[in-house]
Amino acid sequence: MALERWNRKLHFYSGLFLFLFLWLFAASGLLLNHPSWNFDEYWKNRRETNYEREISNPGPEVKGDLAQAHEIMRQTGIGGEILWTTTRTDTNVFDFQVRRPGHYFFIKADFARRVVSVRQADVNVWGVMKVLHTFSGVQLDDPRNRRDWALTSLWAYSMDGVAIGLIFMVLSSFYMWYQLPQKRVFGLIVIGVGSLACGVFCVGLRWFF
Amino acid sequence: MNPTEVAHVAKRDSFPMRGRFYRVIRDLHLYVGLLISPFVLVFAVSVFFLVHAWVPKIGAESSTTRVVAGVPLPADLENLSGRPLIDGLKAALKAANVPGEVGFVRRMIKEERLIVPVTVPGRETTVSINISNREATVVTRETGLADALITLHKAPGPHGGDIRMNWFYMKAWRWLADATVYLVLFISVSGVYLWYVLRAERKVGFVLLLAGAVLFFGMTYALQH
């Protein structure tokens, strides 16, 4: 009985705690699935600013592109996730991108002139939502990208937390349903229909085609 | 149920309309939740793969190569691009027995080749068509269940809106993914209602709702500023 009671309590406690996270990922998932919708256009409506900052060239102790990018970001006061560094043909020139939800920084460092040119694009709330949905700092098809900002890691682990919460809510709902004998048959039919429809896409299509 | 809840249920049942509404919402919450639970699990489990760029090998991964001669190509092939090109290549893909969602088609002008990626969740096929002799080299890679979940989680996605959903089953998946979102929104709102009816749980619930909101807004604020 205690298990039943706590299972039920934890089901809605986790739902309430994750409520806004669920809405964010659900709504942004819908937006990402419909690129033809216009009301949520963010890139065309971005606000761009360009500026230059003088910098001290990174010393010899700062080795590698990533360390140099961090040093430039420290001097210019820019924080965020480094997306990638391009291959350098001239050691005096260094281009890289930094992203954080709502802001994109396109950074060009000229070590000969000791100047950094920054093109900053700020996007609207729709852009923030879409980036939050995918802001993990890593990409399946590009192993060079690693998380290099603490807040990216925090957000990535919070996405894990939301996923764990969702899985728990699904499993706890199965338990609660099973405790209701009068609803078992119809519930089983409903789960069967859902599983069949989902299973067709997860494994069935490979069998059929 | 504790005595407070029993008293509340008794009070609720003394108002038949309110009691009926509660029961309808409670049943809808249960059955809708059960219906979409496999979809929610697909989206939730694939989060770990996407967030950590990690694809566990569930099932054997295999690759096969075969050659198909005499595939039909549209007469105005060089004038086609985007969705018309994909539609034009449908006959060639059918002749090569390669069903699935067609991705971005690459033209190798010097080699007179078209590289056509075709995806079925859990399988990636690359069809390389030699335009001059109409020969297609088909490389099929079975990528497994985890990769299938990733493909489904990301489909259709924000990129290439003009060419995506060129296979009926992926179009159907988008409808189902959209329906999952709408139903998740419904069960979250109905869940809040069902919690709110339980007076004994209101205080703890409010604290958790508030704690979640503080964490959510705190994190999103920190990420933006």
Short mmCIF file of C-alpha atoms in Angstrom, two decimals:
data_model
loop_
_atom_site.label_atom_id
_atom_site.label_comp_id
_atom_site.label_asym_id
_atom_site.label_seq_id
_atom_site.Cartn_x
_atom_site.Cartn_y
_atom_site.Cartn_z
CA MET A 1 0.00 0.00 0.00
CA ALA A 2 2.86 2.34 0.83
CA LEU A 3 4.37 1.59 -2.58
CA GLU A 4 1.08 2.42 -4.28
CA ARG A 5 0.73 5.68 -2.35
CA TRP A 6 4.30 6.80 -2.97
CA ASN A 7 4.22 5.76 -6.58
CA ARG A 8 1.16 7.97 -7.09
CA LYS A 9 2.63 10.86 -5.12
CA LEU A 10 5.95 10.71 -6.96
CA HIS A 11 4.12 10.53 -10.28
CA PHE A 12 2.50 13.90 -9.86
CA TYR A 13 5.36 15.41 -7.86
CA SER A 14 7.74 14.75 -10.73
CA GLY A 15 5.15 15.98 -13.22
CA LEU A 16 4.73 19.24 -11.34
CA PHE A 17 8.47 19.75 -10.88
CA LEU A 18 9.17 19.13 -14.57
CA PHE A 19 6.08 20.97 -15.83
CA LEU A 20 7.87 23.91 -17.48
CA PHE A 21 10.68 21.75 -18.81
CA LEU A 22 8.09 19.45 -20.43
CA TRP A 23 6.29 22.38 -21.99
CA LEU A 24 9.55 23.81 -23.30
CA PHE A 25 10.67 20.58 -24.95
CA ALA A 26 7.19 19.75 -26.24
CA ALA A 27 6.56 23.20 -27.72
CA SER A 28 10.07 23.61 -29.16
CA GLY A 29 9.88 20.09 -30.61
CA LEU A 30 6.71 21.11 -32.40
CA LEU A 31 8.39 24.27 -33.74
CA LEU A 32 11.44 22.33 -34.92
CA ASN A 33 9.18 19.87 -36.73
CA HIS A 34 7.52 22.67 -38.69
CA PRO A 35 10.21 24.76 -40.38
CA SER A 36 7.56 26.14 -42.76
CA TRP A 37 5.75 27.97 -39.97
CA ASN A 38 6.50 31.68 -40.19
CA PHE A 39 5.42 33.12 -36.87
CA ASP A 40 8.43 31.62 -35.10
CA GLU A 41 11.03 32.89 -37.58
CA TYR A 42 14.09 33.95 -35.60
CA TRP A 43 17.11 34.05 -37.88
CA LYS A 44 15.63 36.54 -40.36
CA ASN A 45 14.52 38.70 -37.43
CA ARG A 46 17.89 38.63 -35.68
CA ARG A 47 19.57 41.82 -34.48
CA GLU A 48 23.20 42.07 -35.48
CA THR A 49 25.95 44.17 -34.01
CA ASN A 50 29.57 44.37 -35.06
CA TYR A 51 32.38 45.53 -32.86
CA GLU A 52 36.11 45.28 -32.39
CA ARG A 53 38.12 44.78 -29.22
CA GLU A 54 41.82 45.12 -28.68
CA ILE A 55 43.44 42.08 -27.13
CA SER A 56 46.77 40.93 -25.82
CA ASN A 57 47.97 38.02 -27.87
CA PRO A 58 47.77 34.71 -26.02
CA GLY A 59 51.16 33.74 -24.61
CA PRO A 60 53.11 30.60 -25.51
CA GLU A 61 51.63 28.83 -22.49
CA VAL A 62 48.20 28.97 -24.20
CA LYS A 63 48.43 25.96 -26.49
CA GLY A 64 45.87 24.75 -29.02
CA ASP A 65 42.87 26.35 -30.70
CA LEU A 66 40.48 25.64 -27.85
CA ALA A 67 42.74 27.25 -25.23
CA GLN A 68 43.30 30.27 -27.48
CA ALA A 69 39.55 30.60 -28.05
CA HIS A 70 38.97 30.51 -24.30
CA GLU A 71 41.62 33.19 -23.77
CA ILE A 72 40.07 35.46 -26.41
CA MET A 73 36.61 34.92 -24.88
CA ARG A 74 37.98 35.79 -21.44
CA GLN A 75 39.51 39.03 -22.73
CA THR A 76 36.40 40.04 -24.66
CA GLY A 77 33.96 38.99 -21.96
CA ILE A 78 32.10 36.53 -24.18
CA GLY A 79 30.71 33.37 -22.61
CA GLY A 80 29.21 30.37 -24.32
CA GLU A 81 29.79 27.09 -26.08
CA ILE A 82 32.51 27.03 -28.74
CA LEU A 83 30.94 25.43 -31.76
CA TRP A 84 34.04 24.54 -33.78
CA THR A 85 37.32 26.06 -34.84
CA THR A 86 38.10 26.25 -38.53
CA THR A 87 41.33 24.93 -40.01
CA ARG A 88 43.91 27.71 -39.88
CA THR A 89 46.00 28.60 -42.87
CA ASP A 90 47.48 31.75 -41.37
CA THR A 91 48.68 31.52 -37.75
CA ASN A 92 47.87 35.23 -37.26
CA VAL A 93 44.21 34.75 -38.06
CA PHE A 94 41.83 32.70 -35.96
CA ASP A 95 38.07 32.36 -36.63
CA PHE A 96 35.61 30.56 -34.42
CA GLN A 97 31.98 30.62 -33.35
CA VAL A 98 30.47 30.79 -29.90
CA ARG A 99 26.83 30.10 -29.18
CA ARG A 100 24.57 30.42 -26.20
CA PRO A 101 20.76 30.43 -26.24
CA GLY A 102 19.69 33.73 -27.76
CA HIS A 103 23.15 34.81 -28.93
CA TYR A 104 25.53 33.81 -31.71
CA PHE A 105 29.07 35.18 -31.81
CA PHE A 106 31.19 34.99 -34.97
CA ILE A 107 34.69 35.85 -33.83
CA LYS A 108 37.69 36.74 -35.98
CA ALA A 109 40.96 37.28 -34.15
CA ASP A 110 43.79 39.05 -35.91
CA PHE A 111 46.91 38.47 -33.83
CA ALA A 112 49.06 40.70 -36.08
CA ARG A 113 46.83 43.72 -35.34
CA ARG A 114 45.95 42.48 -31.83
CA VAL A 115 42.30 43.00 -32.61
CA VAL A 116 39.24 40.80 -32.38
CA SER A 117 36.26 41.48 -34.65
CA VAL A 118 32.98 40.19 -33.32
CA ARG A 119 29.73 39.82 -35.25
CA GLN A 120 27.03 39.24 -32.66
CA ALA A 121 23.56 38.04 -33.63
CA ASP A 122 20.80 38.20 -31.03
CA VAL A 123 17.64 36.23 -31.73
CA ASN A 124 14.11 36.33 -30.36
CA VAL A 125 12.39 34.02 -27.87
CA TRP A 126 11.54 31.45 -30.57
CA GLY A 127 15.21 31.18 -31.38
CA VAL A 128 16.02 30.74 -27.69
CA MET A 129 13.46 27.93 -27.40
CA LYS A 130 14.75 26.09 -30.45
CA VAL A 131 18.36 26.32 -29.31
CA LEU A 132 17.46 25.14 -25.80
CA HIS A 133 15.92 22.02 -27.34
CA THR A 134 19.21 21.03 -28.96
CA PHE A 135 21.82 22.75 -26.78
CA SER A 136 23.99 19.81 -25.76
CA GLY A 137 27.43 20.95 -26.93
CA VAL A 138 28.01 17.72 -28.86
CA GLN A 139 26.98 16.41 -32.26
CA LEU A 140 26.64 12.82 -33.34
CA ASP A 141 28.17 13.51 -36.74
CA ASP A 142 31.07 15.65 -35.51
CA PRO A 143 33.18 14.08 -32.74
CA ARG A 144 35.45 17.17 -32.63
CA ASN A 145 32.78 19.10 -30.78
CA ARG A 146 33.01 18.64 -27.03
CA ARG A 147 31.22 20.46 -24.26
CA ASP A 148 33.51 23.28 -23.15
CA TRP A 149 31.19 25.53 -21.13
CA ALA A 150 30.00 24.59 -17.66
CA LEU A 151 26.46 25.81 -18.30
CA THR A 152 26.19 23.61 -21.39
CA SER A 153 27.02 20.60 -19.22
CA LEU A 154 24.49 21.71 -16.64
CA TRP A 155 21.79 22.06 -19.30
CA ALA A 156 22.74 18.73 -20.90
CA TYR A 157 22.43 16.93 -17.56
CA SER A 158 19.14 18.66 -16.90
CA MET A 159 17.90 17.24 -20.24
CA ASP A 160 18.93 13.83 -18.93
CA GLY A 161 16.99 14.60 -15.76
CA VAL A 162 13.86 15.49 -17.72
CA ALA A 163 14.19 12.26 -19.73
CA ILE A 164 14.61 10.20 -16.55
CA GLY A 165 11.58 11.98 -15.05
CA LEU A 166 9.52 11.18 -18.15
CA ILE A 167 10.54 7.52 -18.12
CA PHE A 168 9.67 7.33 -14.42
CA MET A 169 6.27 8.93 -15.05
CA VAL A 170 5.50 6.43 -17.80
CA LEU A 171 6.52 3.44 -15.66
CA SER A 172 4.67 4.75 -12.60
CA SER A 173 1.55 5.28 -14.72
CA PHE A 174 1.75 1.63 -15.83
CA TYR A 175 1.85 0.61 -12.18
CA MET A 176 -1.10 2.84 -11.25
CA TRP A 177 -3.13 1.54 -14.17
CA TYR A 178 -2.37 -2.07 -13.27
CA GLN A 179 -3.69 -1.43 -9.77
CA LEU A 180 -7.15 -0.71 -11.28
CA PRO A 181 -8.56 -4.14 -12.26
CA GLN A 182 -11.67 -2.65 -13.91
CA LYS A 183 -9.48 -0.64 -16.30
CA ARG A 184 -6.94 -3.31 -17.15
CA VAL A 185 -8.53 -4.64 -20.33
CA PHE A 186 -9.21 -1.30 -22.00
CA GLY A 187 -5.85 0.00 -20.81
CA LEU A 188 -4.12 -3.02 -22.30
CA ILE A 189 -5.86 -2.40 -25.62
CA VAL A 190 -4.79 1.24 -25.57
CA ILE A 191 -1.17 0.38 -24.72
CA GLY A 192 -1.26 -2.28 -27.44
CA VAL A 193 -2.45 0.20 -30.06
CA GLY A 194 0.19 2.74 -29.02
CA SER A 195 2.96 0.14 -28.95
CA LEU A 196 1.96 -1.25 -32.32
CA ALA A 197 1.89 2.18 -33.95
CA CYS A 198 5.23 3.12 -32.39
CA GLY A 199 6.79 -0.30 -33.04
CA VAL A 200 6.01 -0.05 -36.74
CA PHE A 201 8.35 2.93 -36.95
CA CYS A 202 11.05 1.75 -34.54
CA VAL A 203 11.52 -1.76 -35.92
CA GLY A 204 8.68 -2.58 -38.31
CA LEU A 205 9.68 -0.42 -41.27
CA ARG A 206 12.99 -2.27 -41.55
CA TRP A 207 11.11 -5.55 -41.78
CA PHE A 208 8.48 -4.36 -44.21
CA PHE A 209 10.88 -2.62 -46.61
CA MET B 1 -6.85 7.86 0.52
CA ASN B 2 -6.40 9.75 3.76
CA PRO B 3 -9.44 11.15 5.65
CA THR B 4 -9.09 14.59 4.05
CA GLU B 5 -9.14 13.08 0.57
CA VAL B 6 -12.10 10.85 1.47
CA ALA B 7 -14.00 13.90 2.70
CA HIS B 8 -13.11 15.77 -0.44
CA VAL B 9 -14.20 12.94 -2.74
CA ALA B 10 -17.48 12.70 -0.82
CA LYS B 11 -17.99 16.45 -1.22
CA ARG B 12 -17.06 16.26 -4.90
CA ASP B 13 -19.53 13.44 -5.49
CA SER B 14 -22.28 15.55 -3.96
CA PHE B 15 -21.92 17.77 -7.07
CA PRO B 16 -22.72 15.30 -9.88
CA MET B 17 -21.60 17.53 -12.78
CA ARG B 18 -18.26 18.31 -11.15
CA GLY B 19 -17.81 14.65 -10.22
CA ARG B 20 -18.50 13.55 -13.80
CA PHE B 21 -16.07 16.11 -15.19
CA TYR B 22 -13.40 14.92 -12.77
CA ARG B 23 -13.95 11.28 -13.74
CA VAL B 24 -13.87 12.06 -17.46
CA ILE B 25 -10.62 14.03 -17.11
CA ARG B 26 -9.12 11.30 -14.90
CA ASP B 27 -9.97 8.57 -17.42
CA LEU B 28 -8.76 10.64 -20.36
CA HIS B 29 -5.54 11.38 -18.49
CA LEU B 30 -5.03 7.67 -17.90
CA TYR B 31 -5.88 6.35 -21.35
CA VAL B 32 -4.26 9.15 -23.34
CA GLY B 33 -1.14 8.71 -21.20
CA LEU B 34 -1.10 4.97 -21.86
CA LEU B 35 -1.65 5.52 -25.58
CA ILE B 36 1.29 7.87 -26.03
CA SER B 37 3.57 6.14 -23.50
CA PRO B 38 5.57 4.20 -26.16
CA PHE B 39 6.15 7.43 -28.10
CA VAL B 40 7.18 9.27 -24.94
CA LEU B 41 9.63 6.45 -24.18
CA VAL B 42 11.10 6.70 -27.68
CA PHE B 43 11.67 10.44 -27.29
CA ALA B 44 12.94 10.14 -23.70
CA VAL B 45 15.37 7.25 -24.27
CA SER B 46 16.84 8.81 -27.41
CA VAL B 47 17.61 11.97 -25.41
CA PHE B 48 20.56 10.13 -23.80
CA PHE B 49 21.98 9.21 -27.19
CA LEU B 50 21.61 12.73 -28.56
CA VAL B 51 22.80 14.62 -25.49
CA HIS B 52 25.92 12.49 -25.11
CA ALA B 53 26.58 11.75 -28.81
CA TRP B 54 26.57 8.07 -27.91
CA VAL B 55 24.93 5.36 -29.97
CA PRO B 56 24.87 1.94 -28.27
CA LYS B 57 25.07 -0.94 -30.70
CA ILE B 58 21.80 -2.78 -30.13
CA GLY B 59 21.80 -5.64 -32.62
CA ALA B 60 24.42 -6.44 -35.20
CA GLU B 61 25.45 -3.70 -37.59
CA SER B 62 25.93 -4.97 -41.11
CA SER B 63 26.70 -3.56 -44.53
CA THR B 64 25.94 -4.93 -47.99
CA THR B 65 26.77 -3.67 -51.46
CA ARG B 66 25.04 -4.50 -54.71
CA VAL B 67 24.92 -3.11 -58.23
CA VAL B 68 21.75 -2.48 -60.22
CA ALA B 69 22.01 -1.83 -63.97
CA GLY B 70 19.69 0.21 -66.16
CA VAL B 71 17.98 2.41 -63.59
CA PRO B 72 15.52 4.88 -65.18
CA LEU B 73 16.49 8.54 -64.89
CA PRO B 74 14.39 11.58 -65.78
CA ALA B 75 15.18 13.16 -69.15
CA ASP B 76 15.63 16.65 -67.66
CA LEU B 77 17.84 15.42 -64.82
CA GLU B 78 20.39 18.26 -65.06
CA ASN B 79 17.65 20.86 -64.71
CA LEU B 80 16.20 19.35 -61.54
CA SER B 81 17.08 20.18 -57.96
CA GLY B 82 15.50 20.01 -54.52
CA ARG B 83 12.15 18.25 -54.23
CA PRO B 84 11.59 17.89 -58.03
CA LEU B 85 14.94 16.07 -58.24
CA ILE B 86 13.92 13.70 -55.44
CA ASP B 87 10.57 13.08 -57.13
CA GLY B 88 12.40 12.50 -60.41
CA LEU B 89 14.67 9.90 -58.80
CA LYS B 90 11.79 7.94 -57.28
CA ALA B 91 11.60 5.62 -60.31
CA ALA B 92 15.35 4.91 -60.13
CA LEU B 93 15.12 4.14 -56.41
CA LYS B 94 12.12 1.90 -56.99
CA ALA B 95 14.01 0.01 -59.69
CA ALA B 96 16.93 -0.38 -57.30
CA ASN B 97 14.50 -1.52 -54.59
CA VAL B 98 15.55 1.23 -52.16
CA PRO B 99 12.54 2.55 -50.24
CA GLY B 100 12.82 5.28 -47.63
CA GLU B 101 13.21 8.97 -46.94
CA VAL B 102 15.57 10.62 -49.41
CA GLY B 103 18.02 13.17 -48.00
CA PHE B 104 20.15 15.83 -49.69
CA VAL B 105 21.21 14.58 -53.13
CA ARG B 106 24.81 15.39 -54.06
CA ARG B 107 25.92 15.87 -57.65
CA MET B 108 29.46 14.82 -58.50
CA ILE B 109 29.71 16.71 -61.77
CA LYS B 110 33.18 15.51 -62.85
CA GLU B 111 32.40 11.88 -62.09
CA GLU B 112 28.88 12.20 -63.58
CA ARG B 113 27.40 10.67 -60.47
CA LEU B 114 24.55 11.32 -58.11
CA ILE B 115 24.90 10.35 -54.48
CA VAL B 116 21.47 9.71 -53.00
CA PRO B 117 21.17 9.01 -49.26
CA VAL B 118 18.04 7.10 -48.28
CA THR B 119 16.96 6.46 -44.70
CA VAL B 120 14.61 3.99 -43.09
CA PRO B 121 14.78 4.19 -39.26
CA GLY B 122 17.61 1.78 -38.42
CA ARG B 123 18.95 1.56 -41.94
CA GLU B 124 21.03 3.91 -44.05
CA THR B 125 21.37 3.33 -47.76
CA THR B 126 23.62 5.25 -50.11
CA VAL B 127 22.79 4.96 -53.78
CA SER B 128 25.52 6.10 -56.12
CA ILE B 129 24.09 6.50 -59.63
CA ASN B 130 26.41 6.64 -62.61
CA ILE B 131 24.49 8.96 -64.93
CA SER B 132 26.29 7.93 -68.14
CA ASN B 133 25.68 4.17 -67.90
CA ARG B 134 22.66 4.32 -65.55
CA GLU B 135 24.21 1.92 -63.10
CA ALA B 136 23.44 2.26 -59.41
CA THR B 137 25.73 1.04 -56.64
CA VAL B 138 23.65 0.46 -53.53
CA VAL B 139 25.39 0.33 -50.15
CA THR B 140 23.03 -0.61 -47.34
CA ARG B 141 24.00 -0.31 -43.69
CA GLU B 142 21.81 -1.72 -40.93
CA THR B 143 22.42 0.69 -38.05
CA GLY B 144 20.26 -0.82 -35.32
CA LEU B 145 17.55 0.17 -32.90
CA ALA B 146 19.35 3.02 -31.13
CA ASP B 147 20.03 4.72 -34.44
CA ALA B 148 16.38 4.18 -35.41
CA LEU B 149 15.28 6.01 -32.23
CA ILE B 150 17.66 8.88 -33.00
CA THR B 151 16.36 9.15 -36.56
CA LEU B 152 12.79 9.24 -35.31
CA HIS B 153 13.58 11.78 -32.57
CA LYS B 154 15.15 14.14 -35.11
CA ALA B 155 12.57 13.64 -37.88
CA PRO B 156 11.64 15.73 -39.69
CA GLY B 157 13.73 18.41 -38.00
CA PRO B 158 14.29 22.04 -38.87
CA HIS B 159 16.54 21.63 -41.93
CA GLY B 160 15.62 21.03 -45.55
CA GLY B 161 11.94 21.65 -45.06
CA ASP B 162 11.40 21.76 -48.84
CA ILE B 163 12.73 18.26 -49.44
CA ARG B 164 11.76 16.45 -46.24
CA MET B 165 8.75 14.17 -45.80
CA ASN B 166 9.18 12.66 -49.25
CA TRP B 167 8.32 9.18 -47.99
CA PHE B 168 4.77 8.54 -46.73
CA TYR B 169 5.91 6.80 -43.55
CA MET B 170 8.03 9.73 -42.42
CA LYS B 171 5.09 12.02 -43.12
CA ALA B 172 2.98 9.73 -40.94
CA TRP B 173 5.67 9.87 -38.26
CA ARG B 174 5.46 13.66 -38.23
CA TRP B 175 1.71 13.45 -37.66
CA LEU B 176 2.28 11.04 -34.81
CA ALA B 177 5.09 13.14 -33.31
CA ASP B 178 2.87 16.23 -33.48
CA ALA B 179 -0.01 14.30 -31.93
CA THR B 180 2.32 13.16 -29.15
CA VAL B 181 3.21 16.78 -28.38
CA TYR B 182 -0.41 17.92 -28.31
CA LEU B 183 -1.38 14.99 -26.09
CA VAL B 184 1.59 15.58 -23.76
CA LEU B 185 0.35 19.15 -23.36
CA PHE B 186 -3.13 17.81 -22.63
CA ILE B 187 -2.00 15.27 -20.04
CA SER B 188 0.25 17.81 -18.33
CA VAL B 189 -2.65 20.27 -17.98
CA SER B 190 -5.11 17.56 -16.96
CA GLY B 191 -2.48 16.26 -14.52
CA VAL B 192 -2.29 19.69 -12.91
CA TYR B 193 -6.09 19.70 -12.58
CA LEU B 194 -6.13 16.21 -11.04
CA TRP B 195 -3.44 17.26 -8.56
CA TYR B 196 -5.23 20.50 -7.71
CA VAL B 197 -8.37 18.59 -6.78
CA LEU B 198 -6.40 16.76 -4.08
CA ARG B 199 -6.37 19.41 -1.38
CA ALA B 200 -4.07 17.42 0.89
CA GLU B 201 -1.34 17.54 -1.78
CA ARG B 202 -1.70 21.16 -2.75
CA LYS B 203 0.99 22.58 -0.51
CA VAL B 204 3.70 20.08 -1.48
CA GLY B 205 2.63 20.34 -5.12
CA PHE B 206 2.87 24.13 -5.12
CA VAL B 207 6.34 23.95 -3.57
CA LEU B 208 7.49 21.52 -6.27
CA LEU B 209 5.86 23.50 -9.07
CA LEU B 210 7.55 26.64 -7.78
CA ALA B 211 10.90 24.87 -7.30
CA GLY B 212 10.72 23.57 -10.87
CA ALA B 213 9.84 27.04 -12.16
CA VAL B 214 12.72 28.66 -10.23
CA LEU B 215 15.16 26.06 -11.57
CA PHE B 216 13.80 26.42 -15.11
CA PHE B 217 13.88 30.21 -15.23
CA GLY B 218 17.17 30.35 -13.31
CA MET B 219 18.89 28.04 -15.76
CA THR B 220 17.48 29.60 -18.90
CA TYR B 221 18.35 33.07 -17.58
CA ALA B 222 21.92 32.00 -16.79
CA LEU B 223 22.30 30.43 -20.24
CA GLN B 224 21.15 33.60 -21.98
CA HIS B 225 22.93 36.27 -19.93
#
